[in-house]
Amino acid sequence: RKEVEQDPGPFNVPEGATVAFNCTYSNSASQSFFWYRQDCRKEPKLLMSVYSSGNEDGRFTAQLNRASQYISLLIRDSKLSDSATYLCVVNWVSGGSYIPTFGRGTSLIVHP
Amino acid sequence: EPEVTQTPSHQVTQMGQEVILRCVPISNHLYFYWYRQILGQKVEFLVSFYNNEISEKSEIFDDQFSVERPDGSNFTLKIRSTKLEDSAMYFCASSEARAVGTQYFGPGTRLLVL
């Protein structure tokens, strides 16, 4: 069974804080990894891809640990507008097709 | 910026009725997807579509579901005989390439089955 697990939170942090989320996946044959952001009752939007070497986009840093089968997202200097649910997405390849599996998401609330 | 559109935004139907959810993917995209999200739960992959045929489907996508690209722009999801448990938000997505990171999601259709 292919599972993607996330701590649902909520993570309640003050503005300016640094917060980190982890996501674990069950299938070692997973091919690609992403973090999406979903605002309440809205569609998921790609935040960033996750590479083995780690990658950074402004205040956001993503890491992949294939050996331990987890990915992480670090948000520095949190803003009120960062409040959302962060979805971990893992792609498996089956028969030449990508099968995307979403985690349930981690809720972040940034307060003044 | 190009976007995926979906209609209707909300649909209320009686159990056992057929519904068709419509999507207009981004015009130069070749891969199309449907997902659903039951309230409070995770986004679940239903089906992917490429070159006018299904390329992958999940165990959720059983015989009551079908997809179609009836013309050059629309991509539809049909649920033949709706059940109460089909109530969910249905998202369409499209991408130029297969990898999910390049997918653009539509705003969703909220389906309520009574």
mmCIF file of C-alpha atoms in Angstrom:
data_model
loop_
_atom_site.group_PDB
_atom_site.id
_atom_site.type_symbol
_atom_site.label_atom_id
_atom_site.label_comp_id
_atom_site.label_asym_id
_atom_site.label_seq_id
_atom_site.Cartn_x
_atom_site.Cartn_y
_atom_site.Cartn_z
ATOM 1 C CA ARG A 1 0.000 0.000 0.000
ATOM 2 C CA LYS A 2 1.324 3.399 -0.948
ATOM 3 C CA GLU A 3 0.893 5.854 1.910
ATOM 4 C CA VAL A 4 1.910 9.420 2.503
ATOM 5 C CA GLU A 5 1.703 10.515 6.118
ATOM 6 C CA GLN A 6 1.689 13.999 7.554
ATOM 7 C CA ASP A 7 1.089 15.436 11.004
ATOM 8 C CA PRO A 8 -2.249 17.234 10.551
ATOM 9 C CA GLY A 9 -1.365 19.939 13.108
ATOM 10 C CA PRO A 10 -2.449 22.639 13.419
ATOM 11 C CA PHE A 11 0.867 24.321 13.891
ATOM 12 C CA ASN A 12 0.104 27.621 15.548
ATOM 13 C CA VAL A 13 3.054 30.018 15.309
ATOM 14 C CA PRO A 14 3.645 33.765 15.680
ATOM 15 C CA GLU A 15 4.694 35.920 12.771
ATOM 16 C CA GLY A 16 8.396 35.688 12.163
ATOM 17 C CA ALA A 17 8.736 32.174 13.515
ATOM 18 C CA THR A 18 10.433 29.308 11.741
ATOM 19 C CA VAL A 19 8.339 26.205 11.315
ATOM 20 C CA ALA A 20 9.096 22.798 9.827
ATOM 21 C CA PHE A 21 6.850 20.039 8.527
ATOM 22 C CA ASN A 22 7.736 16.460 7.752
ATOM 23 C CA CYS A 23 6.102 13.939 5.517
ATOM 24 C CA THR A 24 6.851 10.224 5.337
ATOM 25 C CA TYR A 25 6.119 7.911 2.439
ATOM 26 C CA SER A 26 5.899 4.169 2.310
ATOM 27 C CA ASN A 27 7.100 3.195 -1.150
ATOM 28 C CA SER A 28 10.838 3.255 -1.733
ATOM 29 C CA ALA A 29 10.264 3.300 -5.495
ATOM 30 C CA SER A 30 8.764 6.775 -5.308
ATOM 31 C CA GLN A 31 9.982 8.968 -8.115
ATOM 32 C CA SER A 32 9.243 12.584 -7.413
ATOM 33 C CA PHE A 33 8.106 14.739 -4.556
ATOM 34 C CA PHE A 34 6.345 18.040 -4.140
ATOM 35 C CA TRP A 35 4.874 20.416 -1.623
ATOM 36 C CA TYR A 36 1.559 22.014 -2.463
ATOM 37 C CA ARG A 37 -0.324 24.677 -0.584
ATOM 38 C CA GLN A 38 -4.090 24.605 -0.197
ATOM 39 C CA ASP A 39 -6.123 27.464 1.174
ATOM 40 C CA CYS A 40 -9.500 26.762 2.715
ATOM 41 C CA ARG A 41 -11.978 25.528 0.082
ATOM 42 C CA LYS A 42 -9.547 26.301 -2.723
ATOM 43 C CA GLU A 43 -7.558 24.205 -5.150
ATOM 44 C CA PRO A 44 -4.040 22.948 -4.386
ATOM 45 C CA LYS A 45 -1.276 25.105 -5.777
ATOM 46 C CA LEU A 46 2.283 23.977 -6.324
ATOM 47 C CA LEU A 47 4.649 25.456 -3.777
ATOM 48 C CA MET A 48 7.841 23.700 -4.760
ATOM 49 C CA SER A 49 9.359 20.507 -6.034
ATOM 50 C CA VAL A 50 11.668 18.567 -3.717
ATOM 51 C CA TYR A 51 15.060 17.396 -4.922
ATOM 52 C CA SER A 52 17.554 15.045 -3.321
ATOM 53 C CA SER A 53 20.077 17.847 -3.048
ATOM 54 C CA GLY A 54 17.552 20.032 -1.268
ATOM 55 C CA ASN A 55 16.206 23.244 -2.697
ATOM 56 C CA GLU A 56 15.314 26.673 -1.520
ATOM 57 C CA ASP A 57 12.869 29.266 -2.764
ATOM 58 C CA GLY A 58 12.991 32.441 -0.740
ATOM 59 C CA ARG A 59 11.800 31.653 2.769
ATOM 60 C CA PHE A 60 10.971 28.055 1.875
ATOM 61 C CA THR A 61 13.412 25.150 1.956
ATOM 62 C CA ALA A 62 12.574 21.589 0.980
ATOM 63 C CA GLN A 63 14.622 18.493 1.703
ATOM 64 C CA LEU A 64 14.355 14.880 0.640
ATOM 65 C CA ASN A 65 15.798 11.954 2.582
ATOM 66 C CA ARG A 66 15.401 8.845 0.448
ATOM 67 C CA ALA A 67 17.092 6.553 2.936
ATOM 68 C CA SER A 68 14.591 7.424 5.657
ATOM 69 C CA GLN A 69 11.754 8.026 3.200
ATOM 70 C CA TYR A 70 10.719 11.464 4.298
ATOM 71 C CA ILE A 71 10.572 14.953 2.930
ATOM 72 C CA SER A 72 10.511 18.184 4.844
ATOM 73 C CA LEU A 73 9.463 21.778 4.376
ATOM 74 C CA LEU A 74 10.974 24.613 6.362
ATOM 75 C CA ILE A 75 9.360 28.039 6.398
ATOM 76 C CA ARG A 76 11.425 30.897 7.780
ATOM 77 C CA ASP A 77 10.131 34.278 8.922
ATOM 78 C CA SER A 78 6.489 33.169 8.783
ATOM 79 C CA LYS A 79 3.946 35.632 7.427
ATOM 80 C CA LEU A 80 0.237 35.818 8.173
ATOM 81 C CA SER A 81 -0.326 34.920 4.523
ATOM 82 C CA ASP A 82 1.485 31.605 5.025
ATOM 83 C CA SER A 83 -1.554 30.336 6.934
ATOM 84 C CA ALA A 84 -2.807 27.403 4.877
ATOM 85 C CA THR A 85 -2.666 23.638 4.646
ATOM 86 C CA TYR A 86 0.551 22.234 3.233
ATOM 87 C CA LEU A 87 0.182 19.062 1.200
ATOM 88 C CA CYS A 88 2.948 16.572 0.612
ATOM 89 C CA VAL A 89 2.652 14.841 -2.761
ATOM 90 C CA VAL A 90 4.551 11.749 -3.856
ATOM 91 C CA ASN A 91 4.604 10.306 -7.353
ATOM 92 C CA TRP A 92 4.938 6.624 -8.011
ATOM 93 C CA VAL A 93 5.481 5.254 -11.464
ATOM 94 C CA SER A 94 3.293 2.393 -12.533
ATOM 95 C CA GLY A 95 3.273 1.030 -16.054
ATOM 96 C CA GLY A 96 4.840 4.200 -17.375
ATOM 97 C CA SER A 97 2.286 6.444 -15.685
ATOM 98 C CA TYR A 98 2.705 8.676 -12.690
ATOM 99 C CA ILE A 99 0.381 7.989 -9.772
ATOM 100 C CA PRO A 100 0.222 11.027 -7.506
ATOM 101 C CA THR A 101 -0.563 10.397 -3.859
ATOM 102 C CA PHE A 102 -1.384 13.277 -1.565
ATOM 103 C CA GLY A 103 -0.917 13.424 2.171
ATOM 104 C CA ARG A 104 -3.784 14.757 4.272
ATOM 105 C CA GLY A 105 -1.922 17.977 4.793
ATOM 106 C CA THR A 106 -0.487 19.921 7.698
ATOM 107 C CA SER A 107 -2.398 22.973 8.830
ATOM 108 C CA LEU A 108 -0.391 26.104 9.614
ATOM 109 C CA ILE A 109 -1.828 29.094 11.431
ATOM 110 C CA VAL A 110 0.381 32.149 11.676
ATOM 111 C CA HIS A 111 -0.888 34.696 14.195
ATOM 112 C CA PRO A 112 0.153 38.308 14.839
ATOM 113 C CA GLU B 1 -1.867 33.765 -16.787
ATOM 114 C CA PRO B 2 -3.658 30.776 -18.344
ATOM 115 C CA GLU B 3 -5.868 28.832 -15.986
ATOM 116 C CA VAL B 4 -7.967 25.717 -15.760
ATOM 117 C CA THR B 5 -11.663 26.432 -15.457
ATOM 118 C CA GLN B 6 -14.423 24.180 -14.136
ATOM 119 C CA THR B 7 -18.197 24.293 -14.305
ATOM 120 C CA PRO B 8 -20.402 24.292 -12.421
ATOM 121 C CA SER B 9 -18.818 25.591 -9.237
ATOM 122 C CA HIS B 10 -21.511 23.830 -7.196
ATOM 123 C CA GLN B 11 -23.864 20.984 -8.068
ATOM 124 C CA VAL B 12 -26.617 19.492 -5.949
ATOM 125 C CA THR B 13 -28.164 16.246 -7.141
ATOM 126 C CA GLN B 14 -30.345 13.432 -5.941
ATOM 127 C CA MET B 15 -28.882 10.025 -5.237
ATOM 128 C CA GLY B 16 -29.005 7.843 -8.336
ATOM 129 C CA GLN B 17 -28.865 10.743 -10.769
ATOM 130 C CA GLU B 18 -26.164 11.205 -13.365
ATOM 131 C CA VAL B 19 -23.900 14.233 -13.187
ATOM 132 C CA ILE B 20 -21.365 15.619 -15.626
ATOM 133 C CA LEU B 21 -18.604 17.830 -14.373
ATOM 134 C CA ARG B 22 -16.856 19.972 -16.936
ATOM 135 C CA CYS B 23 -13.341 21.259 -17.200
ATOM 136 C CA VAL B 24 -11.489 23.387 -19.708
ATOM 137 C CA PRO B 25 -7.784 22.626 -19.375
ATOM 138 C CA ILE B 26 -5.036 25.037 -20.329
ATOM 139 C CA SER B 27 -4.956 25.092 -24.109
ATOM 140 C CA ASN B 28 -1.483 23.712 -24.861
ATOM 141 C CA HIS B 29 -1.594 21.046 -22.146
ATOM 142 C CA LEU B 30 -1.685 17.397 -23.115
ATOM 143 C CA TYR B 31 -2.319 15.560 -19.845
ATOM 144 C CA PHE B 32 -5.555 15.830 -17.919
ATOM 145 C CA TYR B 33 -6.530 14.620 -14.479
ATOM 146 C CA TRP B 34 -9.442 14.367 -12.121
ATOM 147 C CA TYR B 35 -9.131 14.329 -8.351
ATOM 148 C CA ARG B 36 -11.640 14.402 -5.568
ATOM 149 C CA GLN B 37 -11.457 15.696 -2.020
ATOM 150 C CA ILE B 38 -14.083 14.669 0.481
ATOM 151 C CA LEU B 39 -14.602 17.407 3.059
ATOM 152 C CA GLY B 40 -11.844 17.310 5.654
ATOM 153 C CA GLN B 41 -9.950 14.560 3.886
ATOM 154 C CA LYS B 42 -7.046 14.312 1.510
ATOM 155 C CA VAL B 43 -6.965 14.936 -2.203
ATOM 156 C CA GLU B 44 -7.391 11.606 -4.011
ATOM 157 C CA PHE B 45 -6.307 10.825 -7.554
ATOM 158 C CA LEU B 46 -9.080 9.468 -9.750
ATOM 159 C CA VAL B 47 -7.821 9.273 -13.315
ATOM 160 C CA SER B 48 -5.305 10.606 -15.803
ATOM 161 C CA PHE B 49 -5.988 11.039 -19.510
ATOM 162 C CA TYR B 50 -3.642 11.446 -22.418
ATOM 163 C CA ASN B 51 -3.977 11.136 -26.161
ATOM 164 C CA ASN B 52 -7.719 10.532 -25.878
ATOM 165 C CA GLU B 53 -7.481 7.610 -23.548
ATOM 166 C CA ILE B 54 -7.163 6.842 -19.880
ATOM 167 C CA SER B 55 -3.514 6.387 -18.946
ATOM 168 C CA GLU B 56 -4.006 5.529 -15.290
ATOM 169 C CA LYS B 57 -6.883 5.237 -12.861
ATOM 170 C CA SER B 58 -7.213 4.610 -9.159
ATOM 171 C CA GLU B 59 -9.331 2.006 -7.417
ATOM 172 C CA ILE B 60 -11.864 4.759 -6.700
ATOM 173 C CA PHE B 61 -12.505 5.179 -10.425
ATOM 174 C CA ASP B 62 -14.913 2.300 -10.865
ATOM 175 C CA ASP B 63 -17.521 1.595 -13.533
ATOM 176 C CA GLN B 64 -19.785 4.412 -12.439
ATOM 177 C CA PHE B 65 -17.154 6.943 -13.501
ATOM 178 C CA SER B 66 -16.150 7.853 -17.035
ATOM 179 C CA VAL B 67 -14.126 10.600 -18.643
ATOM 180 C CA GLU B 68 -14.310 12.100 -22.060
ATOM 181 C CA ARG B 69 -12.764 14.790 -24.150
ATOM 182 C CA PRO B 70 -15.716 15.478 -26.446
ATOM 183 C CA ASP B 71 -14.050 18.308 -28.354
ATOM 184 C CA GLY B 72 -10.733 20.094 -28.461
ATOM 185 C CA SER B 73 -11.268 22.039 -25.287
ATOM 186 C CA ASN B 74 -13.531 20.305 -22.771
ATOM 187 C CA PHE B 75 -12.668 17.434 -20.468
ATOM 188 C CA THR B 76 -15.573 15.883 -18.591
ATOM 189 C CA LEU B 77 -16.105 13.549 -15.681
ATOM 190 C CA LYS B 78 -19.386 11.672 -15.623
ATOM 191 C CA ILE B 79 -20.768 9.924 -12.585
ATOM 192 C CA ARG B 80 -23.504 7.612 -13.791
ATOM 193 C CA SER B 81 -25.518 6.928 -10.676
ATOM 194 C CA THR B 82 -24.459 9.117 -7.816
ATOM 195 C CA LYS B 83 -24.187 7.869 -4.258
ATOM 196 C CA LEU B 84 -24.189 9.852 -1.038
ATOM 197 C CA GLU B 85 -20.477 9.126 -0.642
ATOM 198 C CA ASP B 86 -19.733 10.827 -3.963
ATOM 199 C CA SER B 87 -20.280 14.164 -2.251
ATOM 200 C CA ALA B 88 -16.926 15.899 -2.502
ATOM 201 C CA MET B 89 -14.969 18.615 -4.235
ATOM 202 C CA TYR B 90 -13.836 17.454 -7.674
ATOM 203 C CA PHE B 91 -10.715 19.052 -9.074
ATOM 204 C CA CYS B 92 -9.594 18.937 -12.662
ATOM 205 C CA ALA B 93 -5.926 19.498 -13.477
ATOM 206 C CA SER B 94 -3.835 19.678 -16.597
ATOM 207 C CA SER B 95 -0.162 19.642 -17.408
ATOM 208 C CA GLU B 96 2.208 19.849 -20.337
ATOM 209 C CA ALA B 97 4.157 16.878 -19.021
ATOM 210 C CA ARG B 98 3.339 13.871 -16.879
ATOM 211 C CA ALA B 99 5.001 14.844 -13.635
ATOM 212 C CA VAL B 100 2.459 16.053 -11.086
ATOM 213 C CA GLY B 101 4.511 19.063 -10.112
ATOM 214 C CA THR B 102 3.667 20.734 -13.370
ATOM 215 C CA GLN B 103 -0.063 20.295 -12.907
ATOM 216 C CA TYR B 104 -2.344 23.287 -12.722
ATOM 217 C CA PHE B 105 -5.543 22.723 -10.796
ATOM 218 C CA GLY B 106 -8.940 24.195 -11.540
ATOM 219 C CA PRO B 107 -11.022 25.799 -8.768
ATOM 220 C CA GLY B 108 -13.105 22.670 -8.323
ATOM 221 C CA THR B 109 -16.761 21.662 -8.458
ATOM 222 C CA ARG B 110 -18.421 21.022 -5.136
ATOM 223 C CA LEU B 111 -20.833 18.125 -5.562
ATOM 224 C CA LEU B 112 -23.502 17.407 -2.993
ATOM 225 C CA VAL B 113 -25.544 14.236 -3.333
ATOM 226 C CA LEU B 114 -28.770 14.155 -1.337
#
